[in-house]
Amino acid sequence: MITRDDIVIRKAILHILDTDRGECILSSALLNPGPEMCDFIRNHIYKIISSDDTKKGEFDSEFSPIKSILQTWDESEDSSFIETSQAIANKLYAAMGEGLNIPAADLLFVTFQVEGEIYLALLKMNYKRNYNHDKMYRGNHTFVGLLKKRSLISETSRVPEAVIINLSDFSMRLLEKKYEVNGERVNYLSENFLICHTSSSTRKKLNILMRVINNISNKYNGADLKTKMDIKSTLQKEYVDSRAFDVEEIGNKLFGEKPEEKAEYDEKIEMYDLQYDNFTVINENTAKKLEKQMLVTDGGIEISIPMETYNKGNFEVQTDTTGKITIVIRDIDNVILK
């Protein structure tokens, strides 16, 4: 697992891509960041590579101009670094100009090193509109008013659009958003700028997996609370044991002895092209939804059950012949009212 301190900033340059004002201002000199600026850049890179919102990408070697540019540059040579950054900034500015409401931005073009591997980070730092006070003078009077200004991203927030490229094999991870281009909402970064193929993010894959499983469980198990809890327990154990989800193996564990349910699971998973996927969760917050199960009775009683407690057998669901449910919680040492 990469830590923040593993990231070593090599070189950086900043370009202005102000599509609001029709200005593409390309810097001709490298930044000379001090320790504070290096920390700022390092923190933003770390937030991206440790996020489960990023997607994997693969260049279309035949059509991607960005890959062609990167194959011919010399990252170690300053003039080549600057010229390459300018060429890529021009390509991004053109792609931004084709879309409706794509935010103007500064492009921070950075190379960094982790354990001997060199990466390129394209951090699109979108402008935000804020109000700030402004002092005005008229004769002997001082007026304080509000002035709308544009600002860059803060230290605590995350860059909303970014690309991280491994320069040894050109594999990439990217954060992107859809904007309207020629009347259609598209992922302009991957489709129009990078020209690459992407997979879904880890967070999206987990959401799809859980939605498919829940839909099948609701269809076939109805109000069978215990079966639904057992299914959630299986997913939670899968995460605890490996932090990864083997989609095919999970299907076998949950529905292997139920041919009709397994067939529906396979069909729905294949619709999302996840049938052979095995994805790893990087950030534990992504799997938070697996840690607890909230139950709400028809009488309005809410019970939050940690799956760890359920897995230990301290929680039991009993259903009698009339369909009435009894919930048993064992081994309670203390109860606190909140």
Tab-separated table of C-alpha atoms in Angstrom:
chain	number	residue	atom	x	y	z
A	1	MET	CA	0.000	0.000	0.000
A	2	ILE	CA	1.485	3.329	-1.104
A	3	THR	CA	1.774	5.965	1.608
A	4	ARG	CA	1.845	9.721	1.186
A	5	ASP	CA	5.541	9.822	2.079
A	6	ASP	CA	6.378	7.359	-0.728
A	7	ILE	CA	5.531	10.043	-3.300
A	8	VAL	CA	8.561	12.025	-4.484
A	9	ILE	CA	7.803	15.069	-6.644
A	10	ARG	CA	10.209	15.322	-9.597
A	11	LYS	CA	9.079	18.220	-11.804
A	12	ALA	CA	6.036	20.443	-12.156
A	13	ILE	CA	4.676	23.155	-14.429
A	14	LEU	CA	1.395	25.100	-14.385
A	15	HIS	CA	-0.674	26.216	-17.385
A	16	ILE	CA	-3.804	28.403	-17.503
A	17	LEU	CA	-6.700	26.935	-19.491
A	18	ASP	CA	-9.250	29.712	-19.129
A	19	THR	CA	-12.008	28.777	-21.553
A	20	ASP	CA	-14.290	31.382	-19.921
A	21	ARG	CA	-12.102	34.177	-21.267
A	22	GLY	CA	-10.712	32.360	-24.284
A	23	GLU	CA	-7.179	32.318	-22.903
A	24	CYS	CA	-4.736	29.419	-23.058
A	25	ILE	CA	-1.628	30.741	-21.310
A	26	LEU	CA	1.227	28.256	-21.433
A	27	SER	CA	4.101	28.560	-19.014
A	28	SER	CA	7.628	28.298	-20.408
A	29	ALA	CA	9.353	27.617	-17.095
A	30	LEU	CA	9.197	24.864	-14.507
A	31	LEU	CA	7.810	25.533	-11.071
A	32	ASN	CA	10.336	25.645	-8.276
A	33	PRO	CA	8.115	24.477	-5.418
A	34	GLY	CA	9.319	24.714	-1.858
A	35	PRO	CA	8.441	22.204	0.865
A	36	GLU	CA	4.949	23.650	1.402
A	37	MET	CA	4.036	23.507	-2.294
A	38	CYS	CA	5.483	20.000	-2.606
A	39	ASP	CA	3.280	18.903	0.291
A	40	PHE	CA	0.267	20.478	-1.403
A	41	ILE	CA	0.941	18.585	-4.655
A	42	ARG	CA	1.831	15.347	-2.862
A	43	ASN	CA	-1.380	15.440	-0.802
A	44	HIS	CA	-3.552	15.860	-3.884
A	45	ILE	CA	-1.802	13.055	-5.738
A	46	TYR	CA	-2.217	10.774	-2.727
A	47	LYS	CA	-5.949	11.543	-2.494
A	48	ILE	CA	-6.336	10.386	-6.082
A	49	ILE	CA	-4.284	7.188	-5.953
A	50	SER	CA	-5.890	6.149	-2.655
A	51	SER	CA	-9.439	6.726	-3.913
A	52	ASP	CA	-11.895	4.040	-5.018
A	53	ASP	CA	-13.581	6.607	-7.271
A	54	THR	CA	-10.794	6.397	-9.865
A	55	LYS	CA	-11.197	4.322	-13.022
A	56	LYS	CA	-8.561	2.276	-14.783
A	57	GLY	CA	-7.811	3.381	-18.313
A	58	GLU	CA	-5.972	2.055	-21.347
A	59	PHE	CA	-4.935	4.223	-24.284
A	60	ASP	CA	-6.289	3.468	-27.728
A	61	SER	CA	-2.826	3.089	-29.283
A	62	GLU	CA	-4.097	3.693	-32.804
A	63	PHE	CA	-5.974	6.939	-32.187
A	64	SER	CA	-4.662	8.557	-28.978
A	65	PRO	CA	-2.530	11.646	-29.659
A	66	ILE	CA	-1.623	11.876	-25.970
A	67	LYS	CA	0.058	8.467	-25.959
A	68	SER	CA	1.958	9.401	-29.128
A	69	ILE	CA	3.232	12.578	-27.469
A	70	LEU	CA	4.310	10.753	-24.307
A	71	GLN	CA	6.146	8.048	-26.268
A	72	THR	CA	8.524	10.614	-27.757
A	73	TRP	CA	9.342	12.893	-24.811
A	74	ASP	CA	12.331	12.858	-22.499
A	75	GLU	CA	11.015	13.463	-18.976
A	76	SER	CA	14.516	14.013	-17.600
A	77	GLU	CA	15.278	16.851	-20.014
A	78	ASP	CA	13.721	20.185	-18.969
A	79	SER	CA	13.017	21.589	-22.442
A	80	SER	CA	11.345	18.336	-23.521
A	81	PHE	CA	9.296	18.318	-20.314
A	82	ILE	CA	8.099	21.883	-20.914
A	83	GLU	CA	7.301	21.365	-24.618
A	84	THR	CA	5.428	18.139	-23.887
A	85	SER	CA	3.395	19.766	-21.127
A	86	GLN	CA	2.484	22.612	-23.490
A	87	ALA	CA	1.396	20.231	-26.247
A	88	ILE	CA	-0.800	18.233	-23.858
A	89	ALA	CA	-2.231	21.423	-22.317
A	90	ASN	CA	-3.199	22.619	-25.812
A	91	LYS	CA	-4.986	19.315	-26.470
A	92	LEU	CA	-6.895	19.558	-23.186
A	93	TYR	CA	-7.833	23.202	-23.810
A	94	ALA	CA	-9.268	22.232	-27.213
A	95	ALA	CA	-11.268	19.359	-25.673
A	96	MET	CA	-12.607	21.666	-22.960
A	97	GLY	CA	-13.688	24.226	-25.553
A	98	GLU	CA	-15.922	21.700	-27.296
A	99	GLY	CA	-18.132	21.191	-24.250
A	100	LEU	CA	-20.922	23.049	-22.569
A	101	ASN	CA	-20.156	24.089	-18.981
A	102	ILE	CA	-16.792	22.291	-18.769
A	103	PRO	CA	-15.075	24.326	-16.034
A	104	ALA	CA	-12.126	26.542	-16.857
A	105	ALA	CA	-9.048	25.503	-14.924
A	106	ASP	CA	-5.342	25.589	-14.309
A	107	LEU	CA	-3.524	22.431	-15.364
A	108	LEU	CA	-0.841	21.243	-12.967
A	109	PHE	CA	1.431	18.941	-14.963
A	110	VAL	CA	3.596	16.929	-12.563
A	111	THR	CA	5.909	13.946	-12.646
A	112	PHE	CA	6.512	11.994	-9.460
A	113	GLN	CA	8.256	8.835	-8.399
A	114	VAL	CA	7.087	5.938	-6.220
A	115	GLU	CA	9.439	3.042	-5.495
A	116	GLY	CA	11.437	3.515	-8.688
A	117	GLU	CA	8.406	3.967	-10.969
A	118	ILE	CA	7.869	7.366	-12.615
A	119	TYR	CA	4.322	8.676	-13.077
A	120	LEU	CA	2.733	11.667	-14.746
A	121	ALA	CA	-0.104	13.485	-12.980
A	122	LEU	CA	-2.453	15.806	-14.847
A	123	LEU	CA	-4.324	17.699	-12.148
A	124	LYS	CA	-7.142	19.812	-13.577
A	125	MET	CA	-7.704	22.428	-10.899
A	126	ASN	CA	-11.118	23.817	-11.768
A	127	TYR	CA	-11.914	27.405	-10.913
A	128	LYS	CA	-14.421	28.096	-8.174
A	129	ARG	CA	-16.400	31.300	-7.902
A	130	ASN	CA	-16.294	32.910	-4.455
A	131	TYR	CA	-17.107	36.245	-2.928
A	132	ASN	CA	-14.448	38.238	-1.107
A	133	HIS	CA	-14.474	41.621	0.550
A	134	ASP	CA	-13.054	44.574	-1.350
A	135	LYS	CA	-12.104	47.992	-0.009
A	136	MET	CA	-13.023	51.077	-2.029
A	137	TYR	CA	-12.229	54.717	-1.308
A	138	ARG	CA	-14.219	57.814	-2.234
A	139	GLY	CA	-12.896	61.048	-0.846
A	140	ASN	CA	-12.548	60.635	2.898
A	141	HIS	CA	-14.875	57.646	2.983
A	142	THR	CA	-13.993	53.961	2.950
A	143	PHE	CA	-16.463	51.465	1.516
A	144	VAL	CA	-16.310	47.704	1.984
A	145	GLY	CA	-18.149	45.650	-0.598
A	146	LEU	CA	-18.335	42.142	-1.986
A	147	LEU	CA	-16.393	41.183	-5.074
A	148	LYS	CA	-16.860	37.919	-6.981
A	149	LYS	CA	-13.513	36.228	-7.549
A	150	ARG	CA	-12.301	32.940	-8.955
A	151	SER	CA	-10.130	30.653	-6.881
A	152	LEU	CA	-8.415	27.305	-7.235
A	153	ILE	CA	-8.915	24.170	-5.216
A	154	SER	CA	-8.228	24.250	-1.478
A	155	GLU	CA	-5.750	22.120	0.416
A	156	THR	CA	-8.476	20.018	2.041
A	157	SER	CA	-10.665	19.254	-0.995
A	158	ARG	CA	-9.870	16.807	-3.793
A	159	VAL	CA	-9.066	17.631	-7.403
A	160	PRO	CA	-12.314	16.766	-9.251
A	161	GLU	CA	-10.692	15.784	-12.559
A	162	ALA	CA	-7.299	14.138	-12.826
A	163	VAL	CA	-5.212	11.573	-14.682
A	164	ILE	CA	-2.326	9.513	-13.287
A	165	ILE	CA	-0.206	7.732	-15.932
A	166	ASN	CA	2.503	5.160	-15.274
A	167	LEU	CA	5.207	6.182	-17.751
A	168	SER	CA	6.683	2.683	-17.990
A	169	ASP	CA	3.586	0.913	-19.342
A	170	PHE	CA	1.147	3.829	-19.910
A	171	SER	CA	-1.482	2.313	-17.635
A	172	MET	CA	-3.589	4.999	-16.002
A	173	ARG	CA	-6.119	5.886	-13.385
A	174	LEU	CA	-8.476	8.813	-13.820
A	175	LEU	CA	-11.141	10.853	-12.123
A	176	GLU	CA	-13.605	12.395	-14.527
A	177	LYS	CA	-17.054	13.913	-14.827
A	178	LYS	CA	-19.574	14.003	-17.627
A	179	TYR	CA	-20.323	17.260	-19.434
A	180	GLU	CA	-22.418	18.098	-22.463
A	181	VAL	CA	-20.545	17.980	-25.772
A	182	ASN	CA	-22.485	18.421	-29.029
A	183	GLY	CA	-25.787	17.851	-27.241
A	184	GLU	CA	-24.660	14.660	-25.476
A	185	ARG	CA	-23.269	14.131	-21.968
A	186	VAL	CA	-19.885	12.436	-22.314
A	187	ASN	CA	-16.747	11.704	-20.340
A	188	TYR	CA	-14.741	14.190	-22.373
A	189	LEU	CA	-11.441	13.451	-20.577
A	190	SER	CA	-11.345	9.781	-21.595
A	191	GLU	CA	-13.350	9.973	-24.826
A	192	ASN	CA	-12.243	13.267	-26.425
A	193	PHE	CA	-8.919	14.131	-24.798
A	194	LEU	CA	-7.066	10.956	-23.820
A	195	ILE	CA	-8.841	8.659	-26.315
A	196	CYS	CA	-8.766	5.702	-23.969
A	197	HIS	CA	-10.908	2.809	-22.800
A	198	THR	CA	-11.970	2.807	-19.153
A	199	SER	CA	-13.477	0.422	-16.664
A	200	SER	CA	-15.848	1.346	-13.847
A	201	SER	CA	-14.423	2.605	-10.568
A	202	THR	CA	-14.137	0.261	-7.600
A	203	ARG	CA	-16.907	2.143	-5.784
A	204	LYS	CA	-19.234	1.804	-8.768
A	205	LYS	CA	-18.428	-1.922	-9.168
A	206	LEU	CA	-19.226	-2.576	-5.496
A	207	ASN	CA	-22.485	-0.635	-5.801
A	208	ILE	CA	-23.456	-2.661	-8.886
A	209	LEU	CA	-22.565	-5.952	-7.181
A	210	MET	CA	-24.628	-5.112	-4.092
A	211	ARG	CA	-27.578	-3.877	-6.159
A	212	VAL	CA	-27.665	-7.079	-8.243
A	213	ILE	CA	-27.445	-9.265	-5.136
A	214	ASN	CA	-30.116	-7.272	-3.279
A	215	ASN	CA	-32.494	-7.352	-6.234
A	216	ILE	CA	-32.177	-11.131	-6.557
A	217	SER	CA	-32.545	-11.581	-2.804
A	218	ASN	CA	-35.679	-9.414	-2.715
A	219	LYS	CA	-37.164	-11.316	-5.661
A	220	TYR	CA	-36.567	-14.839	-4.393
A	221	ASN	CA	-36.349	-14.449	-0.623
A	222	GLY	CA	-39.058	-11.852	-0.055
A	223	ALA	CA	-39.305	-11.123	3.652
A	224	ASP	CA	-36.791	-13.839	4.675
A	225	LEU	CA	-34.705	-11.591	6.897
A	226	LYS	CA	-32.220	-14.268	7.949
A	227	THR	CA	-31.271	-15.145	4.361
A	228	LYS	CA	-30.726	-11.484	3.553
A	229	MET	CA	-28.562	-11.036	6.651
A	230	ASP	CA	-26.548	-14.134	5.721
A	231	ILE	CA	-25.921	-12.691	2.255
A	232	LYS	CA	-24.650	-9.422	3.720
A	233	SER	CA	-22.517	-11.420	6.143
A	234	THR	CA	-20.879	-13.305	3.257
A	235	LEU	CA	-19.971	-10.044	1.496
A	236	GLN	CA	-18.595	-8.530	4.687
A	237	LYS	CA	-16.425	-11.602	5.364
A	238	GLU	CA	-15.142	-11.433	1.784
A	239	TYR	CA	-13.986	-7.866	2.401
A	240	VAL	CA	-12.446	-8.585	5.815
A	241	ASP	CA	-10.534	-11.612	4.524
A	242	SER	CA	-9.061	-10.106	1.363
A	243	ARG	CA	-10.324	-6.519	0.808
A	244	ALA	CA	-11.187	-7.823	-2.663
A	245	PHE	CA	-14.310	-9.097	-4.407
A	246	ASP	CA	-14.091	-11.975	-6.852
A	247	VAL	CA	-17.411	-11.570	-8.669
A	248	GLU	CA	-17.617	-15.132	-9.975
A	249	GLU	CA	-16.641	-16.681	-6.629
A	250	ILE	CA	-19.201	-14.549	-4.771
A	251	GLY	CA	-21.923	-15.735	-7.152
A	252	ASN	CA	-20.987	-19.352	-6.442
A	253	LYS	CA	-20.991	-18.799	-2.677
A	254	LEU	CA	-24.342	-17.031	-2.596
A	255	PHE	CA	-26.306	-18.787	-5.323
A	256	GLY	CA	-24.302	-21.891	-6.282
A	257	GLU	CA	-26.964	-24.257	-4.944
A	258	LYS	CA	-29.862	-22.280	-6.406
A	259	PRO	CA	-29.700	-22.658	-10.221
A	260	GLU	CA	-32.440	-20.151	-11.040
A	261	GLU	CA	-30.953	-17.437	-8.840
A	262	LYS	CA	-27.415	-18.189	-10.063
A	263	ALA	CA	-28.519	-17.927	-13.686
A	264	GLU	CA	-30.100	-14.519	-13.024
A	265	TYR	CA	-26.998	-13.363	-11.136
A	266	ASP	CA	-24.733	-14.368	-14.052
A	267	GLU	CA	-27.005	-12.653	-16.574
A	268	LYS	CA	-27.188	-9.366	-14.672
A	269	ILE	CA	-23.460	-9.316	-13.873
A	270	GLU	CA	-22.638	-9.955	-17.535
A	271	MET	CA	-24.791	-6.969	-18.496
A	272	TYR	CA	-22.263	-4.794	-16.635
A	273	ASP	CA	-19.285	-6.739	-18.046
A	274	LEU	CA	-18.182	-7.751	-14.539
A	275	GLN	CA	-18.494	-11.538	-14.877
A	276	TYR	CA	-14.730	-12.154	-14.619
A	277	ASP	CA	-13.863	-9.154	-12.476
A	278	ASN	CA	-11.834	-9.275	-9.292
A	279	PHE	CA	-11.543	-5.807	-7.793
A	280	THR	CA	-9.732	-4.576	-4.693
A	281	VAL	CA	-11.000	-1.908	-2.307
A	282	ILE	CA	-8.303	0.641	-1.458
A	283	ASN	CA	-10.138	2.961	0.910
A	284	GLU	CA	-11.969	1.289	3.801
A	285	ASN	CA	-14.698	3.965	3.698
A	286	THR	CA	-15.861	2.453	0.395
A	287	ALA	CA	-16.936	-0.725	2.184
A	288	LYS	CA	-18.481	1.005	5.227
A	289	LYS	CA	-21.953	-0.022	4.055
A	290	LEU	CA	-20.966	-3.659	4.645
A	291	GLU	CA	-20.149	-3.110	8.315
A	292	LYS	CA	-23.705	-2.634	9.556
A	293	GLN	CA	-27.275	-3.546	8.674
A	294	MET	CA	-30.092	-1.209	9.651
A	295	LEU	CA	-33.403	-2.895	10.464
A	296	VAL	CA	-36.671	-0.955	10.767
A	297	THR	CA	-39.767	-2.727	12.081
A	298	ASP	CA	-43.346	-1.947	11.080
A	299	GLY	CA	-43.705	-0.388	14.524
A	300	GLY	CA	-40.923	2.099	13.811
A	301	ILE	CA	-38.216	0.404	15.899
A	302	GLU	CA	-34.735	0.911	14.394
A	303	ILE	CA	-31.903	-1.519	15.089
A	304	SER	CA	-28.379	-1.074	13.754
A	305	ILE	CA	-26.622	-4.442	13.689
A	306	PRO	CA	-22.823	-4.594	13.283
A	307	MET	CA	-22.125	-7.508	10.955
A	308	GLU	CA	-19.278	-8.543	13.243
A	309	THR	CA	-21.858	-9.117	15.999
A	310	TYR	CA	-24.072	-11.050	13.604
A	311	ASN	CA	-21.164	-13.202	12.457
A	312	LYS	CA	-20.367	-14.174	16.057
A	313	GLY	CA	-23.857	-15.623	16.487
A	314	ASN	CA	-24.919	-13.005	19.063
A	315	PHE	CA	-27.858	-11.969	16.879
A	316	GLU	CA	-30.593	-14.323	15.737
A	317	VAL	CA	-33.703	-13.956	13.596
A	318	GLN	CA	-36.536	-16.410	14.260
A	319	THR	CA	-39.664	-16.660	12.096
A	320	ASP	CA	-42.681	-18.646	13.321
A	321	THR	CA	-45.293	-20.460	11.231
A	322	THR	CA	-47.460	-17.341	10.997
A	323	GLY	CA	-44.605	-15.262	9.583
A	324	LYS	CA	-44.067	-13.264	12.775
A	325	ILE	CA	-40.417	-12.363	13.376
A	326	THR	CA	-38.585	-12.526	16.702
A	327	ILE	CA	-35.161	-10.918	17.034
A	328	VAL	CA	-32.806	-12.223	19.741
A	329	ILE	CA	-29.666	-10.359	20.833
A	330	ARG	CA	-27.391	-12.289	23.193
A	331	ASP	CA	-24.423	-11.582	25.509
A	332	ILE	CA	-25.220	-7.936	26.234
A	333	ASP	CA	-23.122	-6.586	29.102
A	334	ASN	CA	-24.521	-3.066	29.116
A	335	VAL	CA	-27.124	-0.887	27.373
A	336	ILE	CA	-26.823	2.890	26.929
A	337	LEU	CA	-29.734	5.151	26.021
A	338	LYS	CA	-28.925	7.709	23.307
